[in-house]
Amino acid sequence: MTEPARRRFRLPKIRREVRWTITIFVLFFVFEYLLLPELASARKSVRLLAHVNVAYLLLGVGLEVLALAAYAELTHTVLSPEAPTRFRLLRVNMASLAVSHVVPGGTAPGTAVGYRLLTESGVSGSTAGFGLATQGVGSAVVLNAIFWLALIISIPLRGFNPLYGIAAAAGVVLLGAFAGTVFLITRGQTRAMRWIEALARRLPFVNPETVSNLLEKLADRVNILLRDRALLRHAIIWAAANWLLDAASLWVFLFAFGKAVFPIDLLVAYGLANILAVIPITPSGLGVVEGVLIPTLVGFHMSKTTAILGVISYRLINFWLPIPVGGASYLSLRWRGHPRSQLPPAAGPRGEPLVH
């Protein structure tokens, strides 16, 4: 009787160890076989560092800051009218980003941290869940739209690459899942609610009525977003601004090392790298983005040295800098707290708390 209990206790630990092992192996593979040879080649041309334009590097940093501000504005839009201040949302986003950049599993760990910080900031659980889901999936949909538009323009000029098909297929799956979820919640709400309630009854420690109440609130939020065209338009604009400002930052970092890449080529390489980075292998696509961006830019007739130096400089600001900044943001949120976070948790239909 004790042996099966031990197996059930040790199984999650084994799964975590396997996941970390795979992640470390993939990181080692990407570094050893993709990045290390490129860095060895870059060392032969380090003289470019002596001629780098520092003003352009600072401009690239500024564009990255504006991209993060646009993402905070997107968060504010999807959480309206319960949204906290923009400065607080910026810190919540930075804390979530830092976790996603450190922990494997895609954006899920960072989303969990963001949900907790938002609810502690006075945002209801249903609004926070809907806002984070809309922000993440909607932003990915906008990225796919930008990539496909650039791809349609680029293929007649540059030809077709098999990686384009992989990224486009991933985008189709994402858009299909998004459209199916929206249809299920808005058009098939009754059927979805019955199915989820039946599933909730089979799960321990889950109240089916609480789940049903949460689903109703999510459906109401989706209907509000779809009916409010101005709100939907603002969300699309801020999501597009976030991606385009981030891509512009990459363009400026490349230009700082002496090469102006054609904007359509840049958007194809940028969209390809970020769509493939969605696969939750490494934290926020670490190694995947670099491993896709550099050879794709080289394929667009950029020198290998310029591509390596530009991409690595960009990733220092785009990936690594948010980690300490996000850590400081999290500490500031936990230290100061929020007066609305002292409110009792929202109650379900029978008075029980929605969050335990």
mmCIF file of C-alpha atoms in Angstrom:
data_model
loop_
_atom_site.group_PDB
_atom_site.id
_atom_site.type_symbol
_atom_site.label_atom_id
_atom_site.label_comp_id
_atom_site.label_asym_id
_atom_site.label_seq_id
_atom_site.Cartn_x
_atom_site.Cartn_y
_atom_site.Cartn_z
ATOM 1 C CA MET A 1 0.000 0.000 0.000
ATOM 2 C CA THR A 2 2.868 2.371 0.656
ATOM 3 C CA GLU A 3 4.674 1.736 -2.666
ATOM 4 C CA PRO A 4 1.916 3.197 -4.917
ATOM 5 C CA ALA A 5 1.697 6.236 -2.638
ATOM 6 C CA ARG A 6 5.428 6.823 -3.049
ATOM 7 C CA ARG A 7 5.118 6.641 -6.812
ATOM 8 C CA ARG A 8 2.344 9.215 -6.841
ATOM 9 C CA PHE A 9 4.445 11.485 -4.626
ATOM 10 C CA ARG A 10 7.634 11.238 -6.715
ATOM 11 C CA LEU A 11 6.059 11.499 -10.161
ATOM 12 C CA PRO A 12 5.770 15.331 -10.277
ATOM 13 C CA LYS A 13 9.435 15.660 -9.201
ATOM 14 C CA ILE A 14 10.548 13.342 -12.004
ATOM 15 C CA ARG A 15 8.546 15.340 -14.523
ATOM 16 C CA ARG A 16 10.159 18.589 -13.404
ATOM 17 C CA GLU A 17 13.600 17.052 -13.601
ATOM 18 C CA VAL A 18 12.918 15.742 -17.102
ATOM 19 C CA ARG A 19 11.629 19.141 -18.196
ATOM 20 C CA TRP A 20 14.689 20.933 -16.847
ATOM 21 C CA THR A 21 16.981 18.325 -18.417
ATOM 22 C CA ILE A 22 15.385 18.789 -21.823
ATOM 23 C CA THR A 23 15.567 22.567 -21.476
ATOM 24 C CA ILE A 24 19.264 22.504 -20.536
ATOM 25 C CA PHE A 25 19.995 20.082 -23.381
ATOM 26 C CA VAL A 26 18.234 22.296 -25.929
ATOM 27 C CA LEU A 27 20.036 25.393 -24.646
ATOM 28 C CA PHE A 28 23.370 23.580 -24.867
ATOM 29 C CA PHE A 29 22.570 22.340 -28.368
ATOM 30 C CA VAL A 30 21.574 25.798 -29.598
ATOM 31 C CA PHE A 31 24.631 27.427 -28.032
ATOM 32 C CA GLU A 32 27.086 24.738 -29.127
ATOM 33 C CA TYR A 33 25.950 24.208 -32.699
ATOM 34 C CA LEU A 34 24.275 27.478 -33.648
ATOM 35 C CA LEU A 35 25.594 30.376 -31.589
ATOM 36 C CA LEU A 36 29.155 29.345 -30.678
ATOM 37 C CA PRO A 37 30.362 29.005 -34.284
ATOM 38 C CA GLU A 38 28.774 32.335 -35.101
ATOM 39 C CA LEU A 39 30.421 34.008 -32.106
ATOM 40 C CA ALA A 40 33.778 32.554 -33.099
ATOM 41 C CA SER A 41 33.336 34.140 -36.493
ATOM 42 C CA ALA A 42 32.317 37.437 -34.917
ATOM 43 C CA ARG A 43 35.524 37.605 -32.850
ATOM 44 C CA LYS A 44 37.459 37.918 -36.070
ATOM 45 C CA SER A 45 35.734 41.201 -36.787
ATOM 46 C CA VAL A 46 35.561 42.826 -33.358
ATOM 47 C CA ARG A 47 36.930 45.967 -34.909
ATOM 48 C CA LEU A 48 33.288 46.775 -35.725
ATOM 49 C CA LEU A 49 32.742 47.435 -32.024
ATOM 50 C CA ALA A 50 35.170 50.331 -32.210
ATOM 51 C CA HIS A 51 33.047 51.942 -34.922
ATOM 52 C CA VAL A 52 29.620 51.268 -33.463
ATOM 53 C CA ASN A 53 27.307 54.274 -33.309
ATOM 54 C CA VAL A 54 26.471 54.717 -29.610
ATOM 55 C CA ALA A 55 23.658 57.151 -30.407
ATOM 56 C CA TYR A 56 21.863 54.442 -32.366
ATOM 57 C CA LEU A 57 22.347 51.980 -29.512
ATOM 58 C CA LEU A 58 20.672 54.443 -27.147
ATOM 59 C CA LEU A 59 17.878 54.952 -29.684
ATOM 60 C CA GLY A 60 17.380 51.177 -29.789
ATOM 61 C CA VAL A 61 17.079 51.098 -26.004
ATOM 62 C CA GLY A 62 14.551 53.949 -26.147
ATOM 63 C CA LEU A 63 12.437 52.108 -28.730
ATOM 64 C CA GLU A 64 12.441 49.005 -26.526
ATOM 65 C CA VAL A 65 11.209 51.104 -23.576
ATOM 66 C CA LEU A 66 8.433 52.495 -25.777
ATOM 67 C CA ALA A 67 7.503 48.934 -26.800
ATOM 68 C CA LEU A 68 7.105 47.982 -23.135
ATOM 69 C CA ALA A 69 5.033 51.117 -22.536
ATOM 70 C CA ALA A 70 2.779 50.157 -25.466
ATOM 71 C CA TYR A 71 2.319 46.699 -23.936
ATOM 72 C CA ALA A 72 1.347 48.299 -20.620
ATOM 73 C CA GLU A 73 -1.179 50.424 -22.505
ATOM 74 C CA LEU A 74 -2.540 47.241 -24.091
ATOM 75 C CA THR A 75 -2.937 45.767 -20.593
ATOM 76 C CA HIS A 76 -4.726 48.904 -19.448
ATOM 77 C CA THR A 77 -7.099 48.681 -22.424
ATOM 78 C CA VAL A 78 -8.143 45.033 -21.940
ATOM 79 C CA LEU A 79 -8.606 45.497 -18.182
ATOM 80 C CA SER A 80 -10.808 48.598 -18.460
ATOM 81 C CA PRO A 81 -12.650 49.769 -16.456
ATOM 82 C CA GLU A 82 -10.953 47.900 -13.576
ATOM 83 C CA ALA A 83 -7.410 48.693 -14.714
ATOM 84 C CA PRO A 84 -4.930 49.981 -12.095
ATOM 85 C CA THR A 85 -2.612 52.869 -12.925
ATOM 86 C CA ARG A 86 -0.408 52.543 -15.992
ATOM 87 C CA PHE A 87 2.773 52.716 -13.917
ATOM 88 C CA ARG A 88 1.571 49.845 -11.762
ATOM 89 C CA LEU A 89 0.626 47.834 -14.860
ATOM 90 C CA LEU A 90 4.070 48.474 -16.307
ATOM 91 C CA ARG A 91 5.652 47.011 -13.168
ATOM 92 C CA VAL A 92 3.264 44.039 -13.213
ATOM 93 C CA ASN A 93 4.204 43.357 -16.836
ATOM 94 C CA MET A 94 7.923 43.654 -16.082
ATOM 95 C CA ALA A 95 7.641 41.241 -13.157
ATOM 96 C CA SER A 96 5.732 38.758 -15.335
ATOM 97 C CA LEU A 97 8.278 39.180 -18.119
ATOM 98 C CA ALA A 98 11.170 38.512 -15.758
ATOM 99 C CA VAL A 99 9.621 35.234 -14.587
ATOM 100 C CA SER A 100 8.912 34.143 -18.182
ATOM 101 C CA HIS A 101 12.547 34.878 -19.091
ATOM 102 C CA VAL A 102 13.879 32.724 -16.272
ATOM 103 C CA VAL A 103 11.479 29.777 -15.897
ATOM 104 C CA PRO A 104 10.826 27.284 -18.715
ATOM 105 C CA GLY A 105 7.273 26.607 -19.879
ATOM 106 C CA GLY A 106 6.589 29.500 -22.228
ATOM 107 C CA THR A 107 4.623 32.424 -20.833
ATOM 108 C CA ALA A 108 2.548 30.323 -18.381
ATOM 109 C CA PRO A 109 4.690 31.004 -15.248
ATOM 110 C CA GLY A 110 4.806 34.725 -15.962
ATOM 111 C CA THR A 111 1.049 34.794 -16.595
ATOM 112 C CA ALA A 112 0.439 33.155 -13.213
ATOM 113 C CA VAL A 113 2.543 35.834 -11.500
ATOM 114 C CA GLY A 114 0.758 38.566 -13.442
ATOM 115 C CA TYR A 115 -2.642 37.186 -12.424
ATOM 116 C CA ARG A 116 -1.663 37.179 -8.764
ATOM 117 C CA LEU A 117 -0.295 40.737 -8.893
ATOM 118 C CA LEU A 118 -3.374 42.014 -10.720
ATOM 119 C CA THR A 119 -5.808 40.462 -8.258
ATOM 120 C CA GLU A 120 -3.742 41.908 -5.405
ATOM 121 C CA SER A 121 -4.101 45.270 -7.153
ATOM 122 C CA GLY A 122 -7.883 45.095 -6.874
ATOM 123 C CA VAL A 123 -8.726 43.593 -10.279
ATOM 124 C CA SER A 124 -11.376 40.857 -10.088
ATOM 125 C CA GLY A 125 -10.247 37.341 -10.920
ATOM 126 C CA SER A 126 -12.471 37.035 -14.006
ATOM 127 C CA THR A 127 -11.319 40.387 -15.393
ATOM 128 C CA ALA A 128 -7.663 39.602 -14.708
ATOM 129 C CA GLY A 129 -7.953 36.168 -16.346
ATOM 130 C CA PHE A 130 -9.767 37.550 -19.360
ATOM 131 C CA GLY A 131 -7.382 40.475 -19.693
ATOM 132 C CA LEU A 132 -4.245 38.336 -19.563
ATOM 133 C CA ALA A 133 -5.668 35.801 -22.006
ATOM 134 C CA THR A 134 -6.819 38.507 -24.413
ATOM 135 C CA GLN A 135 -3.523 40.327 -24.100
ATOM 136 C CA GLY A 136 -1.429 37.216 -24.788
ATOM 137 C CA VAL A 137 -3.494 35.582 -27.520
ATOM 138 C CA GLY A 138 -4.533 38.848 -29.157
ATOM 139 C CA SER A 139 -0.944 40.022 -29.249
ATOM 140 C CA ALA A 140 0.085 36.740 -30.890
ATOM 141 C CA VAL A 141 -2.687 37.127 -33.483
ATOM 142 C CA VAL A 142 -1.448 40.616 -34.352
ATOM 143 C CA LEU A 143 2.125 39.283 -34.653
ATOM 144 C CA ASN A 144 0.919 36.618 -37.098
ATOM 145 C CA ALA A 145 -0.934 39.241 -39.124
ATOM 146 C CA ILE A 146 2.238 41.367 -39.348
ATOM 147 C CA PHE A 147 4.302 38.318 -40.322
ATOM 148 C CA TRP A 148 1.874 37.124 -43.004
ATOM 149 C CA LEU A 149 1.606 40.605 -44.509
ATOM 150 C CA ALA A 150 5.403 40.899 -44.668
ATOM 151 C CA LEU A 151 5.605 37.360 -46.055
ATOM 152 C CA ILE A 152 3.153 38.086 -48.864
ATOM 153 C CA ILE A 153 5.281 41.053 -49.903
ATOM 154 C CA SER A 154 8.606 39.274 -49.402
ATOM 155 C CA ILE A 155 8.058 35.951 -51.218
ATOM 156 C CA PRO A 156 7.865 37.466 -54.731
ATOM 157 C CA LEU A 157 11.026 39.459 -53.969
ATOM 158 C CA ARG A 158 13.128 36.967 -51.978
ATOM 159 C CA GLY A 159 11.646 33.535 -52.712
ATOM 160 C CA PHE A 160 10.203 30.936 -50.327
ATOM 161 C CA ASN A 161 11.934 29.367 -47.333
ATOM 162 C CA PRO A 162 10.638 26.126 -45.694
ATOM 163 C CA LEU A 163 10.770 27.846 -42.290
ATOM 164 C CA TYR A 164 8.132 30.287 -43.530
ATOM 165 C CA GLY A 165 5.701 27.395 -43.952
ATOM 166 C CA ILE A 166 6.366 26.115 -40.421
ATOM 167 C CA ALA A 167 5.746 29.546 -38.905
ATOM 168 C CA ALA A 168 2.642 30.090 -41.036
ATOM 169 C CA ALA A 169 1.248 26.677 -40.000
ATOM 170 C CA ALA A 170 1.865 27.510 -36.336
ATOM 171 C CA GLY A 171 0.014 30.769 -36.894
ATOM 172 C CA VAL A 172 -2.942 28.959 -38.478
ATOM 173 C CA VAL A 173 -3.198 26.621 -35.471
ATOM 174 C CA LEU A 174 -3.064 29.580 -33.094
ATOM 175 C CA LEU A 175 -5.703 31.555 -34.980
ATOM 176 C CA GLY A 176 -7.924 28.468 -35.227
ATOM 177 C CA ALA A 177 -7.698 27.846 -31.490
ATOM 178 C CA PHE A 178 -8.400 31.516 -30.786
ATOM 179 C CA ALA A 179 -11.411 31.633 -33.127
ATOM 180 C CA GLY A 180 -12.760 28.379 -31.696
ATOM 181 C CA THR A 181 -12.466 29.647 -28.129
ATOM 182 C CA VAL A 182 -14.240 32.909 -28.963
ATOM 183 C CA PHE A 183 -17.028 31.038 -30.765
ATOM 184 C CA LEU A 184 -17.410 28.557 -27.902
ATOM 185 C CA ILE A 185 -17.673 31.309 -25.300
ATOM 186 C CA THR A 186 -19.892 33.719 -27.233
ATOM 187 C CA ARG A 187 -22.060 31.526 -29.485
ATOM 188 C CA GLY A 188 -22.008 28.200 -27.717
ATOM 189 C CA GLN A 189 -21.938 29.472 -24.150
ATOM 190 C CA THR A 190 -24.661 27.107 -22.860
ATOM 191 C CA ARG A 191 -23.080 24.016 -24.373
ATOM 192 C CA ALA A 192 -19.614 25.043 -23.173
ATOM 193 C CA MET A 193 -20.934 25.693 -19.679
ATOM 194 C CA ARG A 194 -22.557 22.246 -19.493
ATOM 195 C CA TRP A 195 -19.367 20.569 -20.686
ATOM 196 C CA ILE A 196 -17.156 22.471 -18.235
ATOM 197 C CA GLU A 197 -19.548 21.880 -15.331
ATOM 198 C CA ALA A 198 -19.563 18.142 -16.108
ATOM 199 C CA LEU A 199 -15.765 18.194 -16.135
ATOM 200 C CA ALA A 200 -15.615 20.216 -12.900
ATOM 201 C CA ARG A 201 -17.791 17.662 -11.078
ATOM 202 C CA ARG A 202 -15.162 15.012 -11.761
ATOM 203 C CA LEU A 203 -12.323 17.105 -10.335
ATOM 204 C CA PRO A 204 -11.548 17.211 -6.602
ATOM 205 C CA PHE A 205 -11.648 20.531 -4.711
ATOM 206 C CA VAL A 206 -13.490 22.246 -7.599
ATOM 207 C CA ASN A 207 -16.900 23.826 -7.148
ATOM 208 C CA PRO A 208 -18.905 23.460 -10.425
ATOM 209 C CA GLU A 209 -21.096 26.481 -9.594
ATOM 210 C CA THR A 210 -18.038 28.654 -8.994
ATOM 211 C CA VAL A 211 -16.579 27.540 -12.330
ATOM 212 C CA SER A 212 -19.904 28.245 -14.043
ATOM 213 C CA ASN A 213 -20.051 31.708 -12.491
ATOM 214 C CA LEU A 214 -16.506 32.443 -13.682
ATOM 215 C CA LEU A 215 -17.356 31.276 -17.211
ATOM 216 C CA GLU A 216 -20.375 33.563 -17.313
ATOM 217 C CA LYS A 217 -18.214 36.531 -16.339
ATOM 218 C CA LEU A 218 -15.629 35.635 -18.977
ATOM 219 C CA ALA A 219 -18.372 35.388 -21.619
ATOM 220 C CA ASP A 220 -19.679 38.807 -20.574
ATOM 221 C CA ARG A 221 -16.166 40.281 -20.908
ATOM 222 C CA VAL A 222 -15.726 38.769 -24.384
ATOM 223 C CA ASN A 223 -19.100 40.116 -25.514
ATOM 224 C CA ILE A 224 -18.224 43.564 -24.161
ATOM 225 C CA LEU A 225 -14.939 43.546 -26.081
ATOM 226 C CA LEU A 226 -16.586 42.395 -29.321
ATOM 227 C CA ARG A 227 -19.385 44.968 -29.040
ATOM 228 C CA ASP A 228 -17.093 47.849 -28.086
ATOM 229 C CA ARG A 229 -15.379 48.459 -31.425
ATOM 230 C CA ALA A 230 -13.396 51.407 -30.063
ATOM 231 C CA LEU A 231 -11.971 49.260 -27.253
ATOM 232 C CA LEU A 232 -11.141 46.456 -29.706
ATOM 233 C CA ARG A 233 -9.513 48.910 -32.098
ATOM 234 C CA HIS A 234 -7.372 50.397 -29.329
ATOM 235 C CA ALA A 235 -6.271 46.926 -28.217
ATOM 236 C CA ILE A 236 -5.208 46.030 -31.773
ATOM 237 C CA ILE A 237 -3.373 49.338 -32.194
ATOM 238 C CA TRP A 238 -1.403 48.950 -28.947
ATOM 239 C CA ALA A 239 -0.575 45.308 -29.679
ATOM 240 C CA ALA A 240 0.705 46.288 -33.128
ATOM 241 C CA ALA A 241 2.639 49.216 -31.642
ATOM 242 C CA ASN A 242 4.336 46.869 -29.170
ATOM 243 C CA TRP A 243 5.547 44.503 -31.917
ATOM 244 C CA LEU A 244 6.515 47.200 -34.396
ATOM 245 C CA LEU A 245 8.440 49.243 -31.828
ATOM 246 C CA ASP A 246 10.272 46.103 -30.718
ATOM 247 C CA ALA A 247 11.089 45.267 -34.355
ATOM 248 C CA ALA A 248 12.222 48.852 -34.894
ATOM 249 C CA SER A 249 14.564 48.465 -31.924
ATOM 250 C CA LEU A 250 16.119 45.420 -33.615
ATOM 251 C CA TRP A 251 16.457 47.381 -36.882
ATOM 252 C CA VAL A 252 18.260 50.220 -35.091
ATOM 253 C CA PHE A 253 20.645 47.832 -33.306
ATOM 254 C CA LEU A 254 21.555 46.280 -36.660
ATOM 255 C CA PHE A 255 21.964 49.715 -38.234
ATOM 256 C CA ALA A 256 24.241 50.761 -35.355
ATOM 257 C CA PHE A 257 26.757 48.228 -36.674
ATOM 258 C CA GLY A 258 26.596 49.661 -40.172
ATOM 259 C CA LYS A 259 23.869 47.748 -42.031
ATOM 260 C CA ALA A 260 20.356 48.972 -42.860
ATOM 261 C CA VAL A 261 18.183 45.931 -43.537
ATOM 262 C CA PHE A 262 15.120 46.256 -45.772
ATOM 263 C CA PRO A 263 12.105 46.690 -43.402
ATOM 264 C CA ILE A 264 10.055 43.889 -45.025
ATOM 265 C CA ASP A 265 12.996 41.491 -44.680
ATOM 266 C CA LEU A 266 13.368 42.485 -41.046
ATOM 267 C CA LEU A 267 9.663 41.883 -40.314
ATOM 268 C CA VAL A 268 9.833 38.437 -41.941
ATOM 269 C CA ALA A 269 12.871 37.441 -39.873
ATOM 270 C CA TYR A 270 11.430 39.034 -36.728
ATOM 271 C CA GLY A 271 8.001 37.421 -37.123
ATOM 272 C CA LEU A 272 9.521 34.035 -37.943
ATOM 273 C CA ALA A 273 11.734 34.074 -34.841
ATOM 274 C CA ASN A 274 9.004 35.209 -32.452
ATOM 275 C CA ILE A 275 6.350 32.810 -33.756
ATOM 276 C CA LEU A 276 8.705 29.832 -33.426
ATOM 277 C CA ALA A 277 9.735 31.090 -29.967
ATOM 278 C CA VAL A 278 6.155 30.498 -28.758
ATOM 279 C CA ILE A 279 6.935 26.751 -28.571
ATOM 280 C CA PRO A 280 7.590 26.313 -24.798
ATOM 281 C CA ILE A 281 11.028 24.676 -25.015
ATOM 282 C CA THR A 282 13.220 27.362 -23.488
ATOM 283 C CA PRO A 283 12.315 30.420 -21.372
ATOM 284 C CA SER A 284 10.697 32.909 -23.780
ATOM 285 C CA GLY A 285 12.477 31.413 -26.773
ATOM 286 C CA LEU A 286 16.007 31.857 -25.435
ATOM 287 C CA GLY A 287 18.348 30.539 -28.116
ATOM 288 C CA VAL A 288 15.481 29.992 -30.547
ATOM 289 C CA VAL A 289 15.114 33.695 -31.360
ATOM 290 C CA GLU A 290 18.864 34.125 -31.828
ATOM 291 C CA GLY A 291 19.180 30.849 -33.733
ATOM 292 C CA VAL A 292 16.451 31.889 -36.194
ATOM 293 C CA LEU A 293 17.144 35.620 -36.492
ATOM 294 C CA ILE A 294 20.857 35.421 -37.314
ATOM 295 C CA PRO A 295 20.749 32.918 -40.220
ATOM 296 C CA THR A 296 17.550 34.477 -41.611
ATOM 297 C CA LEU A 297 19.144 37.920 -41.689
ATOM 298 C CA VAL A 298 22.263 36.436 -43.276
ATOM 299 C CA GLY A 299 19.957 34.880 -45.880
ATOM 300 C CA PHE A 300 18.739 38.398 -46.626
ATOM 301 C CA HIS A 301 22.304 39.351 -47.638
ATOM 302 C CA MET A 302 23.418 40.792 -44.309
ATOM 303 C CA SER A 303 26.974 40.030 -43.253
ATOM 304 C CA LYS A 304 27.275 37.357 -40.601
ATOM 305 C CA THR A 305 29.242 39.594 -38.257
ATOM 306 C CA THR A 306 26.723 42.437 -38.393
ATOM 307 C CA ALA A 307 23.820 40.046 -37.850
ATOM 308 C CA ILE A 308 25.485 38.451 -34.822
ATOM 309 C CA LEU A 309 26.499 41.698 -33.142
ATOM 310 C CA GLY A 310 23.187 43.421 -33.874
ATOM 311 C CA VAL A 311 21.014 40.524 -32.674
ATOM 312 C CA ILE A 312 23.062 39.899 -29.529
ATOM 313 C CA SER A 313 23.002 43.611 -28.632
ATOM 314 C CA TYR A 314 19.256 43.685 -29.194
ATOM 315 C CA ARG A 315 18.683 40.567 -27.060
ATOM 316 C CA LEU A 316 20.716 42.048 -24.210
ATOM 317 C CA ILE A 317 18.052 44.753 -23.967
ATOM 318 C CA ASN A 318 15.039 42.724 -25.113
ATOM 319 C CA PHE A 319 15.613 39.550 -23.071
ATOM 320 C CA TRP A 320 18.249 39.994 -20.352
ATOM 321 C CA LEU A 321 17.663 43.543 -19.088
ATOM 322 C CA PRO A 322 13.987 42.920 -18.134
ATOM 323 C CA ILE A 323 15.095 40.225 -15.663
ATOM 324 C CA PRO A 324 16.698 42.541 -13.050
ATOM 325 C CA VAL A 325 14.218 45.324 -13.842
ATOM 326 C CA GLY A 326 11.321 42.900 -13.432
ATOM 327 C CA GLY A 327 12.771 41.609 -10.165
ATOM 328 C CA ALA A 328 12.961 45.162 -8.825
ATOM 329 C CA SER A 329 9.407 45.805 -10.054
ATOM 330 C CA TYR A 330 8.121 42.724 -8.224
ATOM 331 C CA LEU A 331 9.819 43.775 -4.999
ATOM 332 C CA SER A 332 8.348 47.268 -5.281
ATOM 333 C CA LEU A 333 4.854 45.822 -5.776
ATOM 334 C CA ARG A 334 5.209 43.456 -2.835
ATOM 335 C CA TRP A 335 6.743 46.103 -0.588
ATOM 336 C CA ARG A 336 4.260 48.884 -1.217
ATOM 337 C CA GLY A 337 1.213 46.675 -1.628
ATOM 338 C CA HIS A 338 -2.086 48.176 -2.726
ATOM 339 C CA PRO A 339 -4.988 49.419 -0.594
ATOM 340 C CA ARG A 340 -7.538 47.574 -2.728
ATOM 341 C CA SER A 341 -5.680 44.306 -2.203
ATOM 342 C CA GLN A 342 -6.885 44.338 1.411
ATOM 343 C CA LEU A 343 -10.470 43.848 0.277
ATOM 344 C CA PRO A 344 -11.994 40.401 0.967
ATOM 345 C CA PRO A 345 -12.037 38.027 -2.018
ATOM 346 C CA ALA A 346 -15.047 38.060 -4.310
ATOM 347 C CA ALA A 347 -17.757 35.603 -3.306
ATOM 348 C CA GLY A 348 -19.389 32.960 -5.472
ATOM 349 C CA PRO A 349 -23.138 32.449 -5.891
ATOM 350 C CA ARG A 350 -23.435 30.779 -2.469
ATOM 351 C CA GLY A 351 -21.072 33.080 -0.636
ATOM 352 C CA GLU A 352 -17.972 30.935 -0.938
ATOM 353 C CA PRO A 353 -14.759 32.686 -2.037
ATOM 354 C CA LEU A 354 -13.837 32.322 -5.709
ATOM 355 C CA VAL A 355 -10.120 32.111 -4.919
ATOM 356 C CA HIS A 356 -8.828 29.880 -2.108
#
